[in-house]
Short mmCIF file of C-alpha atoms in Angstrom, two decimals:
data_model
loop_
_atom_site.label_atom_id
_atom_site.label_comp_id
_atom_site.label_asym_id
_atom_site.label_seq_id
_atom_site.Cartn_x
_atom_site.Cartn_y
_atom_site.Cartn_z
CA UNK A 28 53.13 57.14 97.23
CA UNK A 29 56.15 57.69 99.40
CA UNK A 30 58.57 56.97 96.56
CA UNK A 31 56.65 59.25 94.19
CA UNK A 32 56.53 61.98 96.82
CA UNK A 33 60.30 61.77 97.42
CA UNK A 34 61.01 61.84 93.68
CA UNK A 35 58.87 65.00 93.30
CA UNK A 36 60.75 66.70 96.13
CA UNK A 37 64.09 65.79 94.53
CA UNK A 38 62.94 67.22 91.18
CA UNK A 39 61.81 70.48 92.79
CA UNK A 40 65.13 70.85 94.64
CA UNK A 41 67.03 70.11 91.43
CA UNK A 42 65.12 72.82 89.56
CA UNK A 43 65.80 75.35 92.33
CA UNK A 44 69.53 74.52 92.34
CA UNK A 45 69.65 74.81 88.55
CA UNK A 46 67.96 78.23 88.67
CA UNK A 47 70.43 79.45 91.27
CA UNK A 48 73.38 78.22 89.18
CA UNK A 49 72.00 79.87 86.06
CA UNK A 50 71.44 83.13 87.94
CA UNK A 51 75.04 83.09 89.22
CA UNK A 52 76.31 82.27 85.75
CA UNK A 53 74.36 85.16 84.26
CA UNK A 54 75.62 87.45 87.00
CA UNK A 55 79.25 86.47 86.36
CA UNK A 56 78.72 86.87 82.63
CA UNK A 57 77.19 90.30 83.13
CA UNK A 58 80.09 91.32 85.37
CA UNK A 59 82.58 90.05 82.78
CA UNK A 60 80.76 91.92 79.98
CA UNK A 61 80.79 95.16 81.99
CA UNK A 62 84.53 94.90 82.53
CA UNK A 63 85.11 94.17 78.85
CA UNK A 64 82.94 97.11 77.76
CA UNK A 65 84.66 99.56 80.10
CA UNK A 66 88.20 98.48 79.20
CA UNK A 67 87.37 98.37 75.49
CA UNK A 68 86.04 101.93 75.64
CA UNK A 69 89.26 103.12 77.30
CA UNK A 70 91.51 101.25 74.85
CA UNK A 71 89.61 102.33 71.74
CA UNK A 72 89.54 106.06 72.52
CA UNK A 73 91.48 108.13 69.98
CA UNK A 74 91.87 111.82 69.22
CA UNK A 75 89.40 112.80 66.49
CA UNK A 76 90.06 116.01 64.54
CA UNK A 77 87.61 115.70 61.63
CA UNK A 78 83.82 115.78 62.10
CA UNK A 79 80.62 115.27 60.13
CA UNK A 80 78.34 118.21 59.51
CA UNK A 81 75.94 117.03 62.19
CA UNK A 82 74.77 118.64 65.41
CA UNK A 83 75.46 116.91 68.72
CA UNK A 84 72.11 116.41 70.44
CA UNK A 85 71.39 118.32 73.67
CA UNK A 86 70.78 115.16 75.67
CA UNK A 87 74.25 113.89 74.69
CA UNK A 88 75.81 117.21 75.67
CA UNK A 89 74.21 116.89 79.10
CA UNK A 90 75.52 113.34 79.44
CA UNK A 91 79.02 114.58 78.64
CA UNK A 92 78.77 117.27 81.30
CA UNK A 93 77.41 114.81 83.87
CA UNK A 94 80.33 112.50 83.10
CA UNK A 95 82.78 115.36 83.61
CA UNK A 96 81.27 116.33 86.96
CA UNK A 97 81.43 112.71 88.15
CA UNK A 98 85.24 112.97 88.26
CA UNK A 99 87.20 112.78 91.54
CA UNK A 100 88.03 116.13 93.11
CA UNK A 101 90.28 117.06 96.04
CA UNK A 102 88.24 117.66 99.23
CA UNK A 103 85.19 117.62 96.94
CA UNK A 104 85.82 121.28 96.06
CA UNK A 105 84.68 120.75 92.42
CA UNK A 106 86.71 123.79 91.28
CA UNK A 107 85.58 123.56 87.67
CA UNK A 108 83.40 125.43 85.22
CA UNK A 109 82.38 124.13 81.79
CA UNK A 110 81.60 126.44 78.89
CA UNK A 111 79.59 124.75 76.13
CA UNK A 112 80.27 126.35 72.76
CA UNK A 113 77.95 125.44 69.86
CA UNK A 114 77.74 128.77 68.06
CA UNK A 115 79.58 128.57 64.72
CA UNK A 116 81.05 132.05 64.98
CA UNK A 117 82.33 131.35 68.49
CA UNK A 118 83.86 128.04 67.38
CA UNK A 119 85.67 129.81 64.55
CA UNK A 120 86.88 132.47 67.00
CA UNK A 121 88.33 129.78 69.28
CA UNK A 122 90.04 128.14 66.29
CA UNK A 123 91.55 131.47 65.27
CA UNK A 124 92.62 132.44 68.78
CA UNK A 125 94.25 129.09 69.58
CA UNK A 126 95.70 127.39 66.48
CA UNK A 127 96.14 124.07 68.30
CA UNK A 128 92.31 123.97 68.40
CA UNK A 129 91.92 124.94 64.72
CA UNK A 130 89.66 121.93 64.10
CA UNK A 131 87.00 123.73 66.19
CA UNK A 132 86.21 125.84 63.12
CA UNK A 133 84.60 122.82 61.43
CA UNK A 134 83.19 121.17 64.56
CA UNK A 135 79.64 121.38 65.87
CA UNK A 136 80.65 121.55 69.53
CA UNK A 137 83.40 122.41 72.00
CA UNK A 138 83.52 122.28 75.78
CA UNK A 139 86.04 124.62 77.39
CA UNK A 140 87.05 123.13 80.74
CA UNK A 141 88.04 125.82 83.23
CA UNK A 142 89.19 126.12 86.82
CA UNK A 143 87.15 128.31 89.15
CA UNK A 144 89.66 129.85 91.54
CA UNK A 145 86.89 130.95 93.90
CA UNK A 146 86.29 127.23 94.60
CA UNK A 147 89.93 126.11 94.62
CA UNK A 148 91.83 125.13 97.76
CA UNK A 149 94.17 127.59 99.45
CA UNK A 150 97.95 127.53 99.78
CA UNK A 151 100.06 124.99 97.92
CA UNK A 152 96.96 122.80 97.51
CA UNK A 153 95.48 125.43 95.19
CA UNK A 154 97.16 123.82 92.19
CA UNK A 155 95.04 120.68 92.68
CA UNK A 156 92.40 122.35 90.50
CA UNK A 157 94.47 121.28 87.48
CA UNK A 158 94.21 117.61 88.47
CA UNK A 159 90.49 117.91 89.21
CA UNK A 160 89.70 119.59 85.88
CA UNK A 161 91.95 117.13 84.03
CA UNK A 162 90.08 114.18 85.56
CA UNK A 163 86.81 115.77 84.42
CA UNK A 164 88.27 116.21 80.92
CA UNK A 165 89.23 112.53 80.65
CA UNK A 166 85.74 111.53 81.78
CA UNK A 167 84.23 113.65 78.99
CA UNK A 168 86.57 112.12 76.39
CA UNK A 169 85.67 108.57 77.45
CA UNK A 170 81.96 109.38 77.58
CA UNK A 171 82.15 110.86 74.07
CA UNK A 172 83.84 107.72 72.75
CA UNK A 173 81.25 105.53 74.43
CA UNK A 174 78.43 107.50 72.77
CA UNK A 175 79.89 107.22 69.28
CA UNK A 176 81.26 110.77 69.26
CA UNK A 177 84.77 111.85 68.44
CA UNK A 178 86.74 114.32 70.57
CA UNK A 179 90.20 115.79 71.04
CA UNK A 180 91.83 117.46 74.05
CA UNK A 181 93.56 120.73 73.07
CA UNK A 182 95.65 122.25 75.84
CA UNK A 183 95.41 125.87 76.99
CA UNK A 184 96.80 126.26 80.53
CA UNK A 185 99.59 126.99 81.47
CA UNK A 186 100.42 128.63 78.10
CA UNK A 187 99.94 132.33 78.90
CA UNK A 188 99.14 133.41 75.32
CA UNK A 189 96.52 130.68 74.85
CA UNK A 190 94.91 131.47 78.21
CA UNK A 191 94.65 135.16 77.39
CA UNK A 192 93.27 134.40 73.93
CA UNK A 193 90.51 132.11 75.25
CA UNK A 194 89.73 134.48 78.12
CA UNK A 195 89.23 137.27 75.59
CA UNK A 196 87.04 135.21 73.22
CA UNK A 197 84.82 133.85 76.00
CA UNK A 198 84.97 137.03 78.15
CA UNK A 199 86.07 135.06 81.19
CA UNK A 200 86.33 136.81 84.58
CA UNK A 201 89.68 136.77 86.40
CA UNK A 202 88.72 133.86 88.65
CA UNK A 203 88.01 131.52 85.70
CA UNK A 204 91.14 129.97 84.13
CA UNK A 205 90.78 127.90 80.91
CA UNK A 206 92.57 124.55 81.17
CA UNK A 207 91.69 123.14 77.76
CA UNK A 208 89.20 123.06 74.91
CA UNK A 209 87.62 119.70 74.08
CA UNK A 210 86.50 119.76 70.43
CA UNK A 211 83.63 117.30 69.84
CA UNK A 212 81.51 115.97 66.98
CA UNK A 213 80.46 112.91 65.06
CA UNK A 214 83.73 111.50 63.65
CA UNK A 215 84.57 111.80 59.98
CA UNK A 216 87.75 109.78 60.45
CA UNK A 217 88.66 106.55 62.21
CA UNK A 218 92.34 106.47 63.22
CA UNK A 219 93.69 103.33 64.84
CA UNK A 220 94.20 103.56 68.62
CA UNK A 221 97.85 103.86 69.62
CA UNK A 222 99.32 101.02 71.69
CA UNK A 223 100.93 102.85 74.60
CA UNK A 224 101.44 100.09 77.19
CA UNK A 225 105.13 99.83 77.97
CA UNK A 226 106.53 97.81 80.87
CA UNK A 227 109.59 100.07 80.93
CA UNK A 228 107.33 102.77 82.39
CA UNK A 229 106.40 100.62 85.41
CA UNK A 230 108.14 100.21 88.78
CA UNK A 231 106.92 98.32 91.84
CA UNK A 232 107.04 99.92 95.29
CA UNK A 233 110.14 101.96 94.46
CA UNK A 234 111.44 103.58 91.28
CA UNK A 235 113.35 101.12 89.13
CA UNK A 236 112.20 98.04 91.04
CA UNK A 237 110.63 95.30 88.93
CA UNK A 238 107.98 92.77 89.94
CA UNK A 239 110.45 89.95 90.60
CA UNK A 240 112.32 92.10 93.10
CA UNK A 241 109.02 93.06 94.72
CA UNK A 242 107.97 89.41 95.17
CA UNK A 243 111.38 88.41 96.47
CA UNK A 244 111.30 91.22 99.02
CA UNK A 245 107.88 90.15 100.27
CA UNK A 246 108.92 86.48 100.54
CA UNK A 247 112.24 87.13 102.23
CA UNK A 248 112.21 86.00 105.84
CA UNK A 249 113.63 88.06 108.65
CA UNK A 250 117.02 87.07 110.05
CA UNK A 251 118.23 87.50 113.61
CA UNK A 252 118.87 91.12 114.61
CA UNK A 253 122.51 92.24 114.47
CA UNK A 254 122.15 95.32 116.68
CA UNK A 255 124.11 96.13 119.80
CA UNK A 256 123.20 98.66 122.46
CA UNK A 257 125.31 101.82 122.48
CA UNK A 258 126.05 104.70 124.82
CA UNK A 259 124.50 107.77 123.21
CA UNK A 260 127.01 110.14 124.79
CA UNK A 261 130.06 108.17 123.78
CA UNK A 262 129.16 106.28 120.61
CA UNK A 263 126.89 108.56 118.58
CA UNK A 264 129.12 110.84 116.57
CA UNK A 265 126.60 113.04 114.73
CA UNK A 266 126.13 116.74 114.17
CA UNK A 267 122.73 117.69 115.64
CA UNK A 268 122.41 120.52 113.12
CA UNK A 269 122.39 118.25 110.09
CA UNK A 270 121.46 114.89 111.58
CA UNK A 271 117.83 115.38 110.54
CA UNK A 272 118.13 117.82 107.66
CA UNK A 273 121.19 116.34 105.96
CA UNK A 274 119.87 112.89 105.05
CA UNK A 275 116.56 112.63 106.85
CA UNK A 276 115.59 109.96 109.34
CA UNK A 277 112.62 107.65 109.78
CA UNK A 278 110.19 108.29 112.63
CA UNK A 279 108.00 105.36 113.73
CA UNK A 280 105.21 105.07 116.29
CA UNK A 281 102.52 102.56 117.18
CA UNK A 282 102.36 99.10 118.71
CA UNK A 283 102.12 95.46 117.62
CA UNK A 284 98.54 95.93 116.41
CA UNK A 285 99.14 98.99 114.21
CA UNK A 286 102.00 101.36 113.44
CA UNK A 287 103.28 103.80 110.85
CA UNK A 288 106.53 105.44 109.87
CA UNK A 289 107.49 108.52 107.89
CA UNK A 290 110.59 110.41 106.79
CA UNK A 291 111.24 113.60 108.79
CA UNK A 292 113.67 116.42 108.10
CA UNK A 293 112.97 118.42 111.26
CA UNK A 294 114.29 117.54 114.70
CA UNK A 295 116.73 118.23 117.46
CA UNK A 296 118.96 116.43 120.00
CA UNK A 297 120.19 117.67 123.35
CA UNK A 298 119.33 117.91 127.03
CA UNK A 299 116.17 119.13 128.73
CA UNK A 300 114.83 118.71 132.27
CA UNK A 301 118.02 116.86 133.12
CA UNK A 302 117.36 114.24 130.42
CA UNK A 303 118.89 113.32 127.08
CA UNK A 304 116.14 114.12 124.60
CA UNK A 305 115.20 113.95 120.94
CA UNK A 306 112.66 116.45 119.60
CA UNK A 307 110.63 115.73 116.46
CA UNK A 308 107.90 117.62 114.63
CA UNK A 309 104.91 116.03 112.88
CA UNK A 310 102.25 117.94 110.93
CA UNK A 311 98.71 117.30 112.12
CA UNK A 312 97.62 116.13 108.65
CA UNK A 313 100.14 113.25 108.61
CA UNK A 314 99.03 109.70 109.34
CA UNK A 315 101.90 109.23 111.81
CA UNK A 316 100.48 112.09 113.90
CA UNK A 317 97.61 109.83 114.97
CA UNK A 318 100.06 107.28 116.40
CA UNK A 319 102.23 109.89 118.08
CA UNK A 320 99.16 111.19 119.90
CA UNK A 321 98.27 107.74 121.25
CA UNK A 322 101.63 106.21 122.16
CA UNK A 323 104.10 106.80 124.97
CA UNK A 324 107.16 105.84 122.92
CA UNK A 325 108.56 106.45 119.44
CA UNK A 326 111.71 105.55 117.52
CA UNK A 327 113.93 107.46 115.11
CA UNK A 328 116.05 105.44 112.68
CA UNK A 329 118.82 106.06 110.20
CA UNK A 330 119.13 104.21 106.88
CA UNK A 331 121.98 104.05 104.38
CA UNK A 332 119.46 103.08 101.70
CA UNK A 333 118.12 106.42 100.45
CA UNK A 334 115.28 104.67 98.61
CA UNK A 335 113.71 103.88 101.97
CA UNK A 336 113.82 107.54 102.96
CA UNK A 337 112.43 108.59 99.58
CA UNK A 338 109.55 106.11 99.65
CA UNK A 339 108.63 106.75 103.29
CA UNK A 340 108.55 110.48 102.58
CA UNK A 341 106.47 110.34 99.42
CA UNK A 342 103.78 107.78 100.34
CA UNK A 343 101.08 107.79 103.02
CA UNK A 344 100.44 104.89 105.36
CA UNK A 345 96.74 105.56 104.83
CA UNK A 346 97.14 104.06 101.36
CA UNK A 347 98.93 100.87 102.38
CA UNK A 348 101.65 99.20 104.44
CA UNK A 349 104.81 101.08 103.48
CA UNK A 350 107.12 98.72 105.36
CA UNK A 351 105.70 95.71 103.53
CA UNK A 352 105.99 97.51 100.20
CA UNK A 353 109.69 98.12 100.89
CA UNK A 354 110.31 94.59 102.14
CA UNK A 355 111.21 95.86 105.62
CA UNK A 356 110.83 93.64 108.68
CA UNK A 357 109.18 95.21 111.71
CA UNK A 358 110.67 94.44 115.11
CA UNK A 359 109.63 95.75 118.54
CA UNK A 360 111.51 97.01 121.57
CA UNK A 361 110.82 95.80 125.10
CA UNK A 362 108.31 98.64 125.33
CA UNK A 363 106.52 97.45 122.17
CA UNK A 364 107.79 100.32 120.01
CA UNK A 365 108.19 99.44 116.31
CA UNK A 366 111.47 99.70 114.42
CA UNK A 367 112.93 98.07 111.30
CA UNK A 368 115.57 95.40 111.18
CA UNK A 369 117.07 97.03 108.09
CA UNK A 370 117.83 100.29 109.97
CA UNK A 371 121.46 101.24 110.72
CA UNK A 372 120.74 102.93 114.04
CA UNK A 373 117.62 103.08 116.21
CA UNK A 374 116.94 105.51 119.06
CA UNK A 375 113.91 104.77 121.24
CA UNK A 376 112.33 107.66 123.13
CA UNK A 377 109.77 107.93 125.91
CA UNK A 378 107.31 110.74 125.33
CA UNK A 379 107.75 113.68 127.71
CA UNK A 380 105.82 116.38 125.87
CA UNK A 381 103.52 116.70 122.88
CA UNK A 382 101.52 119.70 121.74
CA UNK A 383 100.85 121.69 118.51
CA UNK A 384 102.61 124.97 117.91
CA UNK A 385 100.80 127.95 119.43
CA UNK A 386 100.68 130.32 116.45
CA UNK A 387 100.33 133.33 118.74
CA UNK A 388 103.91 132.64 119.77
CA UNK A 389 105.35 133.18 116.27
CA UNK A 390 107.70 136.16 116.63
CA UNK A 391 108.28 136.93 112.94
CA UNK A 392 107.02 136.09 109.45
CA UNK A 393 109.16 132.97 108.92
CA UNK A 394 106.83 130.41 110.55
CA UNK A 395 103.70 132.24 109.41
CA UNK A 396 104.87 132.29 105.78
CA UNK A 397 105.71 128.60 105.98
CA UNK A 398 102.21 127.59 107.11
CA UNK A 399 100.58 129.92 104.60
CA UNK A 400 102.37 127.95 101.88
CA UNK A 401 101.77 124.50 103.43
CA UNK A 402 98.28 124.88 104.82
CA UNK A 403 97.18 121.47 103.50
CA UNK A 404 99.29 119.54 106.05
CA UNK A 405 98.33 121.64 109.06
CA UNK A 406 100.33 123.00 111.97
CA UNK A 407 103.13 120.80 113.35
CA UNK A 408 103.01 119.22 116.77
CA UNK A 409 106.16 119.21 118.90
CA UNK A 410 107.12 115.91 120.52
CA UNK A 411 109.96 115.71 123.03
CA UNK A 412 111.12 112.25 124.01
CA UNK A 413 113.66 111.04 126.58
CA UNK A 414 116.16 108.64 125.05
CA UNK A 415 115.70 105.28 126.78
CA UNK A 416 117.74 103.08 124.46
CA UNK A 417 119.94 103.30 121.37
CA UNK A 418 121.09 100.39 119.21
CA UNK A 419 123.35 100.32 116.19
CA UNK A 420 124.49 97.80 113.55
#
């Protein structure tokens, strides 16, 4: 009995294990199939300009619109408006008004993707509506391909004549700007997808850098520092009026647990409160601002390699480790302030003052106009630091 009982238990356990393995296998297979389906749909999409004489069903139209509105949008503003055109006379009018969309005359459907300026961001960020509406357009094109429909993107904005023509045909109010017309229908042609992948159009971390360079930079080990301490009054021969603006410098803040750096073009050097000081300005929307608010020290660094300045100024630390991407090696001062071994000169400062600009103190239109145009980054904070140490290669 005991042997039989044990054998039965073993069989039951074996069946359970087999079921679990099969379930995992099915799950992996399903995941693999999903990836294949998605990538195949992207790769097989083509521009279709000839259509069957067949109406696109209302439920499919709704699916297309839902796909469009599922697109990413800056600050979730959703500054878009979609005009569904299925009236034959209106389709012919669009074709006549905008010759690049002439195929609309023989199509059963068009969706005019527009930007709603009443929903768009303010300042320089206003132009993000183009990206948002473009993302929605691509979603519609992919959804159409996935449903067996054919579609083509015909551009309108920023061509002034095309915009005015579409605005007149569709009687658009001033706040609605047409970005493009997507002409849609059941395909009456089947062109081969174009192979557009080209490794020449790819760089890693910095423009012109290939993958091998990227890997080598990541694997390279740090060597011993070659800095020596210098007297800032006797051995720093720089013009304070172009030290920051001329080439830009790197500002870094944080500690050994977390830090960030960015390129700055604003700053000053001089004396204040009987101290040698460096003044820097950081917009409240920048990732580095968070570290400047928390730390008592910061560093400013110069680099001969302009690619470092370019990359640090065009990428956010919120999206990844910029130093690692550049192959830089992070070192720390005695106070735990981060700096990079690859820098040419490093000035460490102890924070004396930090506060945002008081806009009521603006005496003319220059600062006000600046922040009207750059509202997305926010007002700058002023940070004044006493120079505690300077080192140079």
